[in-house]
Amino acid sequence: HTGEYHDLIGSTNDRAKELAANKVPEGFLVSANGQTAGRGRFGRSWNSPPGQGLYFSLVLYPSLPPVELPRLTLLAGLALAQALENLGVNVQIKWPNDLLINGQKVAGILTEIAAEAERTIYAVVGIGINIEPLDEEVKSSFAYPATALKEHLPGVSRQSLLAMFLERFEKLYEEFKKGEFAQSLTEYKKRLAFLGEEVMIITGDREYIGVLHDLGEDGSLIINDGNTVKRFAAGEISLRR
Ligand code: BTN
């Protein structure tokens, strides 16, 4: 793998986008020990104190229409889930992009793309993993309960986690480029959080409530509210208690 490491950077996603615009090779990795302007989904910030977590971004050039790119987030989530399982921890995936341990968030994924009409110019897949046990301030900055990997695997090595993730992701991405997404989706669904449970999904400025029924073959979320079955390409879900 080619890549660059930063002790401290604004955001590895921003740096990866800059490099992608300059056509660095596919698979280029930008990693950092800390970020001063780490970003999450929905314009949230991603708290990234030096040494606290694993922060990295991958540059990709998938020749796919932009509408199919949310699938990359699912692939990255699955690859990370498999990497974590390999290290001995059980995880669930909160659609589309959060990794959970015992219902608490351990990692998030932010996929960003540049597109022109129907053509994708590049995609950047950014991943943040909570590694060191979190202090209360950071914990409360998450939208729902968070955890850190070392609370479950005290001796975990960042290096091996990253290497394992890259190995898994590369394999899944190669299959994906050949049009083999169904197998990955099946694997993803095995780890899907809240399946069969009542959830709320927020998308844009609307909310829906229903039972998380399934995922579509395109990776969309299928919710059944008792009367109708609705599909969502994007959104944020939470469990209704
Ligand atoms: C989320 O859960 O909302 C997604 C969080 C993604 C955070 C990672 S950390 C590395 C990369 N650089 C960023 O600025 N964000 C992503």
PDB file of C-alpha atoms and ligand atoms in Angstrom:
ATOM      1  CA  HIS A   1       0.000   0.000   0.000  1.00  0.00           C
ATOM      2  CA  THR A   2       1.081   3.515  -0.779  1.00  0.00           C
ATOM      3  CA  GLY A   3       0.087   6.190   1.617  1.00  0.00           C
ATOM      4  CA  GLU A   4       1.059   8.943   3.967  1.00  0.00           C
ATOM      5  CA  TYR A   5       0.963   9.269   7.716  1.00  0.00           C
ATOM      6  CA  HIS A   6       0.374  12.490   9.630  1.00  0.00           C
ATOM      7  CA  ASP A   7       0.993  13.080  13.283  1.00  0.00           C
ATOM      8  CA  LEU A   8      -1.693  15.763  13.243  1.00  0.00           C
ATOM      9  CA  ILE A   9      -3.883  16.828  10.334  1.00  0.00           C
ATOM     10  CA  GLY A  10      -7.156  18.682   9.791  1.00  0.00           C
ATOM     11  CA  SER A  11      -9.090  15.767   8.344  1.00  0.00           C
ATOM     12  CA  THR A  12      -7.743  12.673   6.582  1.00  0.00           C
ATOM     13  CA  ASN A  13     -10.847  12.792   4.348  1.00  0.00           C
ATOM     14  CA  ASP A  14     -10.024  16.330   3.219  1.00  0.00           C
ATOM     15  CA  ARG A  15      -6.414  15.372   2.527  1.00  0.00           C
ATOM     16  CA  ALA A  16      -7.494  12.222   0.657  1.00  0.00           C
ATOM     17  CA  LYS A  17      -9.886  14.283  -1.501  1.00  0.00           C
ATOM     18  CA  GLU A  18      -7.073  16.671  -2.363  1.00  0.00           C
ATOM     19  CA  LEU A  19      -4.835  13.746  -3.323  1.00  0.00           C
ATOM     20  CA  ALA A  20      -7.625  12.038  -5.281  1.00  0.00           C
ATOM     21  CA  ALA A  21      -8.168  15.197  -7.306  1.00  0.00           C
ATOM     22  CA  ASN A  22      -4.468  14.901  -8.175  1.00  0.00           C
ATOM     23  CA  LYS A  23      -4.934  11.244  -9.116  1.00  0.00           C
ATOM     24  CA  VAL A  24      -2.825   9.392  -6.561  1.00  0.00           C
ATOM     25  CA  PRO A  25      -3.009   5.611  -7.141  1.00  0.00           C
ATOM     26  CA  GLU A  26      -6.126   3.722  -6.144  1.00  0.00           C
ATOM     27  CA  GLY A  27      -5.905   2.425  -2.598  1.00  0.00           C
ATOM     28  CA  PHE A  28      -3.799   5.352  -1.412  1.00  0.00           C
ATOM     29  CA  LEU A  29      -4.085   5.544   2.377  1.00  0.00           C
ATOM     30  CA  VAL A  30      -4.027   8.707   4.468  1.00  0.00           C
ATOM     31  CA  SER A  31      -3.753   8.031   8.183  1.00  0.00           C
ATOM     32  CA  ALA A  32      -3.246  10.251  11.193  1.00  0.00           C
ATOM     33  CA  ASN A  33      -2.579  10.050  14.890  1.00  0.00           C
ATOM     34  CA  GLY A  34      -4.892  13.003  15.501  1.00  0.00           C
ATOM     35  CA  GLN A  35      -7.209  15.331  13.596  1.00  0.00           C
ATOM     36  CA  THR A  36      -8.106  18.937  14.365  1.00  0.00           C
ATOM     37  CA  ALA A  37     -11.137  19.048  12.069  1.00  0.00           C
ATOM     38  CA  GLY A  38     -12.339  15.445  11.888  1.00  0.00           C
ATOM     39  CA  ARG A  39     -15.762  15.197  10.301  1.00  0.00           C
ATOM     40  CA  GLY A  40     -18.657  12.814  10.739  1.00  0.00           C
ATOM     41  CA  ARG A  41     -21.868  12.352   8.816  1.00  0.00           C
ATOM     42  CA  PHE A  42     -24.568  15.030   8.758  1.00  0.00           C
ATOM     43  CA  GLY A  43     -22.022  17.796   9.222  1.00  0.00           C
ATOM     44  CA  ARG A  44     -21.111  16.617  12.713  1.00  0.00           C
ATOM     45  CA  SER A  45     -17.580  16.846  13.939  1.00  0.00           C
ATOM     46  CA  TRP A  46     -15.606  13.732  14.788  1.00  0.00           C
ATOM     47  CA  ASN A  47     -13.622  14.238  17.938  1.00  0.00           C
ATOM     48  CA  SER A  48     -10.095  13.024  17.114  1.00  0.00           C
ATOM     49  CA  PRO A  49      -7.624  13.717  19.926  1.00  0.00           C
ATOM     50  CA  PRO A  50      -4.067  12.532  19.194  1.00  0.00           C
ATOM     51  CA  GLY A  51      -3.526   8.920  20.175  1.00  0.00           C
ATOM     52  CA  GLN A  52      -7.196   8.335  21.011  1.00  0.00           C
ATOM     53  CA  GLY A  53      -8.302   6.512  17.898  1.00  0.00           C
ATOM     54  CA  LEU A  54      -7.482   5.226  14.461  1.00  0.00           C
ATOM     55  CA  TYR A  55      -8.255   7.800  11.776  1.00  0.00           C
ATOM     56  CA  PHE A  56      -7.733   6.997   8.125  1.00  0.00           C
ATOM     57  CA  SER A  57      -9.080   7.476   4.613  1.00  0.00           C
ATOM     58  CA  LEU A  58      -8.764   5.478   1.418  1.00  0.00           C
ATOM     59  CA  VAL A  59      -8.790   6.888  -2.109  1.00  0.00           C
ATOM     60  CA  LEU A  60     -10.804   4.879  -4.656  1.00  0.00           C
ATOM     61  CA  TYR A  61     -11.785   5.327  -8.284  1.00  0.00           C
ATOM     62  CA  PRO A  62     -14.807   3.055  -8.726  1.00  0.00           C
ATOM     63  CA  SER A  63     -16.254   3.134 -12.221  1.00  0.00           C
ATOM     64  CA  LEU A  64     -19.812   3.168 -10.985  1.00  0.00           C
ATOM     65  CA  PRO A  65     -22.643   5.658 -11.211  1.00  0.00           C
ATOM     66  CA  PRO A  66     -22.757   7.898  -8.117  1.00  0.00           C
ATOM     67  CA  VAL A  67     -26.093   6.404  -6.981  1.00  0.00           C
ATOM     68  CA  GLU A  68     -24.389   3.059  -6.395  1.00  0.00           C
ATOM     69  CA  LEU A  69     -21.682   4.475  -4.181  1.00  0.00           C
ATOM     70  CA  PRO A  70     -23.454   4.077  -0.832  1.00  0.00           C
ATOM     71  CA  ARG A  71     -22.548   0.435  -1.347  1.00  0.00           C
ATOM     72  CA  LEU A  72     -18.916   1.326  -0.682  1.00  0.00           C
ATOM     73  CA  THR A  73     -19.870   2.384   2.834  1.00  0.00           C
ATOM     74  CA  LEU A  74     -21.519  -0.994   3.375  1.00  0.00           C
ATOM     75  CA  LEU A  75     -18.436  -2.800   2.060  1.00  0.00           C
ATOM     76  CA  ALA A  76     -16.160  -0.814   4.338  1.00  0.00           C
ATOM     77  CA  GLY A  77     -18.451  -1.526   7.293  1.00  0.00           C
ATOM     78  CA  LEU A  78     -18.428  -5.227   6.538  1.00  0.00           C
ATOM     79  CA  ALA A  79     -14.642  -5.291   6.107  1.00  0.00           C
ATOM     80  CA  LEU A  80     -14.199  -3.534   9.438  1.00  0.00           C
ATOM     81  CA  ALA A  81     -16.659  -5.887  11.125  1.00  0.00           C
ATOM     82  CA  GLN A  82     -14.725  -8.881   9.787  1.00  0.00           C
ATOM     83  CA  ALA A  83     -11.411  -7.379  10.878  1.00  0.00           C
ATOM     84  CA  LEU A  84     -12.735  -6.817  14.398  1.00  0.00           C
ATOM     85  CA  GLU A  85     -14.191 -10.330  14.553  1.00  0.00           C
ATOM     86  CA  ASN A  86     -10.791 -11.639  13.539  1.00  0.00           C
ATOM     87  CA  LEU A  87      -9.317  -9.901  16.563  1.00  0.00           C
ATOM     88  CA  GLY A  88     -11.916 -11.585  18.738  1.00  0.00           C
ATOM     89  CA  VAL A  89     -14.725  -9.107  19.305  1.00  0.00           C
ATOM     90  CA  ASN A  90     -18.341  -9.443  18.226  1.00  0.00           C
ATOM     91  CA  VAL A  91     -19.769  -6.477  16.357  1.00  0.00           C
ATOM     92  CA  GLN A  92     -23.004  -5.376  14.808  1.00  0.00           C
ATOM     93  CA  ILE A  93     -23.465  -2.877  12.012  1.00  0.00           C
ATOM     94  CA  LYS A  94     -25.963  -0.085  12.440  1.00  0.00           C
ATOM     95  CA  TRP A  95     -27.057   0.676   8.897  1.00  0.00           C
ATOM     96  CA  PRO A  96     -25.462   2.115   6.986  1.00  0.00           C
ATOM     97  CA  ASN A  97     -22.166   2.952   8.591  1.00  0.00           C
ATOM     98  CA  ASP A  98     -21.751   2.571  12.337  1.00  0.00           C
ATOM     99  CA  LEU A  99     -20.002  -0.336  14.045  1.00  0.00           C
ATOM    100  CA  LEU A 100     -21.397  -1.342  17.400  1.00  0.00           C
ATOM    101  CA  ILE A 101     -20.137  -3.446  20.264  1.00  0.00           C
ATOM    102  CA  ASN A 102     -22.939  -4.346  22.686  1.00  0.00           C
ATOM    103  CA  GLY A 103     -25.084  -1.623  21.119  1.00  0.00           C
ATOM    104  CA  GLN A 104     -22.459   1.083  21.600  1.00  0.00           C
ATOM    105  CA  LYS A 105     -20.686   2.893  18.790  1.00  0.00           C
ATOM    106  CA  VAL A 106     -17.043   1.926  18.304  1.00  0.00           C
ATOM    107  CA  ALA A 107     -16.472   3.221  14.760  1.00  0.00           C
ATOM    108  CA  GLY A 108     -18.004   5.345  12.032  1.00  0.00           C
ATOM    109  CA  ILE A 109     -17.518   5.668   8.294  1.00  0.00           C
ATOM    110  CA  LEU A 110     -17.788   8.765   6.142  1.00  0.00           C
ATOM    111  CA  THR A 111     -17.778   8.143   2.391  1.00  0.00           C
ATOM    112  CA  GLU A 112     -17.476  11.202   0.197  1.00  0.00           C
ATOM    113  CA  ILE A 113     -17.478  11.351  -3.572  1.00  0.00           C
ATOM    114  CA  ALA A 114     -16.814  13.705  -6.412  1.00  0.00           C
ATOM    115  CA  ALA A 115     -19.049  13.158  -9.406  1.00  0.00           C
ATOM    116  CA  GLU A 116     -19.792  14.791 -12.701  1.00  0.00           C
ATOM    117  CA  ALA A 117     -23.203  13.989 -14.177  1.00  0.00           C
ATOM    118  CA  GLU A 118     -23.417  10.178 -14.121  1.00  0.00           C
ATOM    119  CA  ARG A 119     -19.705   9.645 -13.703  1.00  0.00           C
ATOM    120  CA  THR A 120     -17.817   9.143 -10.464  1.00  0.00           C
ATOM    121  CA  ILE A 121     -14.488  10.940 -10.393  1.00  0.00           C
ATOM    122  CA  TYR A 122     -13.315   9.583  -7.068  1.00  0.00           C
ATOM    123  CA  ALA A 123     -14.533   8.291  -3.734  1.00  0.00           C
ATOM    124  CA  VAL A 124     -12.934   8.673  -0.343  1.00  0.00           C
ATOM    125  CA  VAL A 125     -13.823   6.223   2.410  1.00  0.00           C
ATOM    126  CA  GLY A 126     -12.917   7.618   5.819  1.00  0.00           C
ATOM    127  CA  ILE A 127     -12.969   5.571   8.985  1.00  0.00           C
ATOM    128  CA  GLY A 128     -12.686   6.592  12.600  1.00  0.00           C
ATOM    129  CA  ILE A 129     -12.322   3.924  15.287  1.00  0.00           C
ATOM    130  CA  ASN A 130     -12.400   4.644  19.012  1.00  0.00           C
ATOM    131  CA  ILE A 131      -9.391   2.799  20.402  1.00  0.00           C
ATOM    132  CA  GLU A 132      -8.446   4.158  23.834  1.00  0.00           C
ATOM    133  CA  PRO A 133     -11.064   4.150  26.579  1.00  0.00           C
ATOM    134  CA  LEU A 134     -13.140   7.321  26.215  1.00  0.00           C
ATOM    135  CA  ASP A 135     -13.472  10.083  28.744  1.00  0.00           C
ATOM    136  CA  GLU A 136     -16.942  11.348  29.601  1.00  0.00           C
ATOM    137  CA  GLU A 137     -16.707  14.485  27.462  1.00  0.00           C
ATOM    138  CA  VAL A 138     -15.986  12.485  24.322  1.00  0.00           C
ATOM    139  CA  LYS A 139     -18.610   9.875  25.186  1.00  0.00           C
ATOM    140  CA  SER A 140     -21.287  12.515  25.425  1.00  0.00           C
ATOM    141  CA  SER A 141     -20.296  13.988  22.052  1.00  0.00           C
ATOM    142  CA  PHE A 142     -21.767  10.958  20.301  1.00  0.00           C
ATOM    143  CA  ALA A 143     -25.408  10.854  19.266  1.00  0.00           C
ATOM    144  CA  TYR A 144     -25.833   7.616  21.246  1.00  0.00           C
ATOM    145  CA  PRO A 145     -23.702   5.560  23.666  1.00  0.00           C
ATOM    146  CA  ALA A 146     -20.139   5.050  22.532  1.00  0.00           C
ATOM    147  CA  THR A 147     -17.427   2.613  23.455  1.00  0.00           C
ATOM    148  CA  ALA A 148     -13.777   2.060  22.615  1.00  0.00           C
ATOM    149  CA  LEU A 149     -12.032  -1.030  21.362  1.00  0.00           C
ATOM    150  CA  LYS A 150      -9.624  -1.311  24.293  1.00  0.00           C
ATOM    151  CA  GLU A 151     -12.577  -1.608  26.649  1.00  0.00           C
ATOM    152  CA  HIS A 152     -13.145  -4.982  24.974  1.00  0.00           C
ATOM    153  CA  LEU A 153      -9.684  -5.919  23.685  1.00  0.00           C
ATOM    154  CA  PRO A 154      -7.129  -4.313  26.001  1.00  0.00           C
ATOM    155  CA  GLY A 155      -4.115  -5.554  24.062  1.00  0.00           C
ATOM    156  CA  VAL A 156      -5.302  -4.662  20.565  1.00  0.00           C
ATOM    157  CA  SER A 157      -2.715  -3.375  18.109  1.00  0.00           C
ATOM    158  CA  ARG A 158      -3.720  -0.541  15.764  1.00  0.00           C
ATOM    159  CA  GLN A 159      -1.275  -1.823  13.166  1.00  0.00           C
ATOM    160  CA  SER A 160      -2.814  -5.254  12.964  1.00  0.00           C
ATOM    161  CA  LEU A 161      -6.338  -3.875  12.966  1.00  0.00           C
ATOM    162  CA  LEU A 162      -5.511  -1.547  10.093  1.00  0.00           C
ATOM    163  CA  ALA A 163      -3.684  -4.284   8.169  1.00  0.00           C
ATOM    164  CA  MET A 164      -6.574  -6.691   8.684  1.00  0.00           C
ATOM    165  CA  PHE A 165      -9.101  -4.093   7.568  1.00  0.00           C
ATOM    166  CA  LEU A 166      -7.133  -3.288   4.410  1.00  0.00           C
ATOM    167  CA  GLU A 167      -6.802  -6.956   3.556  1.00  0.00           C
ATOM    168  CA  ARG A 168     -10.541  -7.578   4.016  1.00  0.00           C
ATOM    169  CA  PHE A 169     -11.582  -4.427   2.216  1.00  0.00           C
ATOM    170  CA  GLU A 170      -9.331  -5.106  -0.758  1.00  0.00           C
ATOM    171  CA  LYS A 171     -10.862  -8.536  -1.204  1.00  0.00           C
ATOM    172  CA  LEU A 172     -14.440  -7.253  -0.959  1.00  0.00           C
ATOM    173  CA  TYR A 173     -13.704  -4.307  -3.249  1.00  0.00           C
ATOM    174  CA  GLU A 174     -12.194  -6.562  -5.926  1.00  0.00           C
ATOM    175  CA  GLU A 175     -15.329  -8.719  -5.870  1.00  0.00           C
ATOM    176  CA  PHE A 176     -17.489  -5.619  -5.912  1.00  0.00           C
ATOM    177  CA  LYS A 177     -15.745  -4.337  -9.048  1.00  0.00           C
ATOM    178  CA  LYS A 178     -16.612  -7.618 -10.726  1.00  0.00           C
ATOM    179  CA  GLY A 179     -20.256  -7.005  -9.886  1.00  0.00           C
ATOM    180  CA  GLU A 180     -20.396  -9.395  -6.950  1.00  0.00           C
ATOM    181  CA  PHE A 181     -22.232  -7.427  -4.316  1.00  0.00           C
ATOM    182  CA  ALA A 182     -24.894  -9.960  -3.276  1.00  0.00           C
ATOM    183  CA  GLN A 183     -22.521 -12.123  -1.236  1.00  0.00           C
ATOM    184  CA  SER A 184     -21.237  -9.117   0.697  1.00  0.00           C
ATOM    185  CA  LEU A 185     -24.774  -7.969   1.347  1.00  0.00           C
ATOM    186  CA  THR A 186     -25.639 -11.383   2.793  1.00  0.00           C
ATOM    187  CA  GLU A 187     -22.625 -11.152   5.094  1.00  0.00           C
ATOM    188  CA  TYR A 188     -23.548  -7.589   6.024  1.00  0.00           C
ATOM    189  CA  LYS A 189     -27.108  -8.615   6.913  1.00  0.00           C
ATOM    190  CA  LYS A 190     -25.832 -11.269   9.332  1.00  0.00           C
ATOM    191  CA  ARG A 191     -24.408  -8.413  11.393  1.00  0.00           C
ATOM    192  CA  LEU A 192     -27.240  -5.943  10.899  1.00  0.00           C
ATOM    193  CA  ALA A 193     -28.338  -4.282  14.141  1.00  0.00           C
ATOM    194  CA  PHE A 194     -32.039  -3.850  15.017  1.00  0.00           C
ATOM    195  CA  LEU A 195     -33.334  -6.374  12.465  1.00  0.00           C
ATOM    196  CA  GLY A 196     -36.994  -7.106  13.285  1.00  0.00           C
ATOM    197  CA  GLU A 197     -37.091  -4.295  15.827  1.00  0.00           C
ATOM    198  CA  GLU A 198     -38.958  -1.023  15.777  1.00  0.00           C
ATOM    199  CA  VAL A 199     -36.742   1.799  14.599  1.00  0.00           C
ATOM    200  CA  MET A 200     -37.006   5.436  13.702  1.00  0.00           C
ATOM    201  CA  ILE A 201     -35.332   6.695  10.568  1.00  0.00           C
ATOM    202  CA  ILE A 202     -34.551  10.344  10.005  1.00  0.00           C
ATOM    203  CA  THR A 203     -33.954  11.379   6.439  1.00  0.00           C
ATOM    204  CA  GLY A 204     -33.707  15.009   5.458  1.00  0.00           C
ATOM    205  CA  ASP A 205     -36.257  16.691   7.703  1.00  0.00           C
ATOM    206  CA  ARG A 206     -38.663  13.738   7.932  1.00  0.00           C
ATOM    207  CA  GLU A 207     -38.961  10.843  10.352  1.00  0.00           C
ATOM    208  CA  TYR A 208     -40.521   7.456   9.874  1.00  0.00           C
ATOM    209  CA  ILE A 209     -41.181   4.710  12.356  1.00  0.00           C
ATOM    210  CA  GLY A 210     -41.495   1.040  11.534  1.00  0.00           C
ATOM    211  CA  VAL A 211     -40.001  -2.395  11.872  1.00  0.00           C
ATOM    212  CA  LEU A 212     -36.606  -2.862  10.278  1.00  0.00           C
ATOM    213  CA  HIS A 213     -37.633  -5.529   7.845  1.00  0.00           C
ATOM    214  CA  ASP A 214     -34.707  -6.144   5.495  1.00  0.00           C
ATOM    215  CA  LEU A 215     -32.125  -4.639   3.174  1.00  0.00           C
ATOM    216  CA  GLY A 216     -32.806  -4.333  -0.544  1.00  0.00           C
ATOM    217  CA  GLU A 217     -30.429  -5.862  -3.099  1.00  0.00           C
ATOM    218  CA  ASP A 218     -28.986  -2.370  -3.583  1.00  0.00           C
ATOM    219  CA  GLY A 219     -28.258  -2.001   0.137  1.00  0.00           C
ATOM    220  CA  SER A 220     -31.243   0.238   0.860  1.00  0.00           C
ATOM    221  CA  LEU A 221     -33.098  -0.048   4.165  1.00  0.00           C
ATOM    222  CA  ILE A 222     -36.586  -1.565   4.135  1.00  0.00           C
ATOM    223  CA  ILE A 223     -38.997  -0.552   6.868  1.00  0.00           C
ATOM    224  CA  ASN A 224     -42.526  -1.840   7.437  1.00  0.00           C
ATOM    225  CA  ASP A 225     -44.856   0.434   9.375  1.00  0.00           C
ATOM    226  CA  GLY A 226     -47.722  -2.034   9.416  1.00  0.00           C
ATOM    227  CA  ASN A 227     -49.422  -0.502   6.396  1.00  0.00           C
ATOM    228  CA  THR A 228     -46.689   0.146   3.919  1.00  0.00           C
ATOM    229  CA  VAL A 229     -43.213  -1.013   3.160  1.00  0.00           C
ATOM    230  CA  LYS A 230     -40.793   1.828   2.533  1.00  0.00           C
ATOM    231  CA  ARG A 231     -37.271   1.854   1.176  1.00  0.00           C
ATOM    232  CA  PHE A 232     -34.599   4.331   2.148  1.00  0.00           C
ATOM    233  CA  ALA A 233     -31.353   4.928   0.287  1.00  0.00           C
ATOM    234  CA  ALA A 234     -29.963   7.093   3.097  1.00  0.00           C
ATOM    235  CA  GLY A 235     -30.812   8.213   6.583  1.00  0.00           C
ATOM    236  CA  GLU A 236     -30.028   7.742  10.223  1.00  0.00           C
ATOM    237  CA  ILE A 237     -31.729   5.051  12.252  1.00  0.00           C
ATOM    238  CA  SER A 238     -32.179   4.603  15.957  1.00  0.00           C
ATOM    239  CA  LEU A 239     -33.930   2.043  18.085  1.00  0.00           C
ATOM    240  CA  ARG A 240     -37.332   2.992  19.484  1.00  0.00           C
ATOM    241  CA  ARG A 241     -37.597   2.024  23.111  1.00  0.00           C
TER     242      ARG A 241
HETATM  243  C1  BTN B   1     -19.667   9.110  11.449  1.00  0.00           C
HETATM  244  O1  BTN B   1     -19.849   8.195  12.243  1.00  0.00           O
HETATM  245  O2  BTN B   1     -20.431  10.088  11.377  1.00  0.00           O
HETATM  246  C2  BTN B   1     -18.486   9.020  10.511  1.00  0.00           C
HETATM  247  C3  BTN B   1     -17.190   9.344  11.203  1.00  0.00           C
HETATM  248  C4  BTN B   1     -15.993   9.268  10.286  1.00  0.00           C
HETATM  249  C5  BTN B   1     -14.714   9.757  10.941  1.00  0.00           C
HETATM  250  C6  BTN B   1     -13.503   9.505  10.108  1.00  0.00           C
HETATM  251  S1  BTN B   1     -11.989   9.760  10.994  1.00  0.00           S
HETATM  252  C7  BTN B   1     -11.070   9.636   9.509  1.00  0.00           C
HETATM  253  C8  BTN B   1     -11.867  10.362   8.440  1.00  0.00           C
HETATM  254  N1  BTN B   1     -11.555  11.772   8.429  1.00  0.00           N
HETATM  255  C9  BTN B   1     -12.601  12.531   8.798  1.00  0.00           C
HETATM  256  O3  BTN B   1     -12.606  13.777   8.881  1.00  0.00           O
HETATM  257  N2  BTN B   1     -13.665  11.737   9.054  1.00  0.00           N
HETATM  258  C10 BTN B   1     -13.351  10.342   8.843  1.00  0.00           C
END
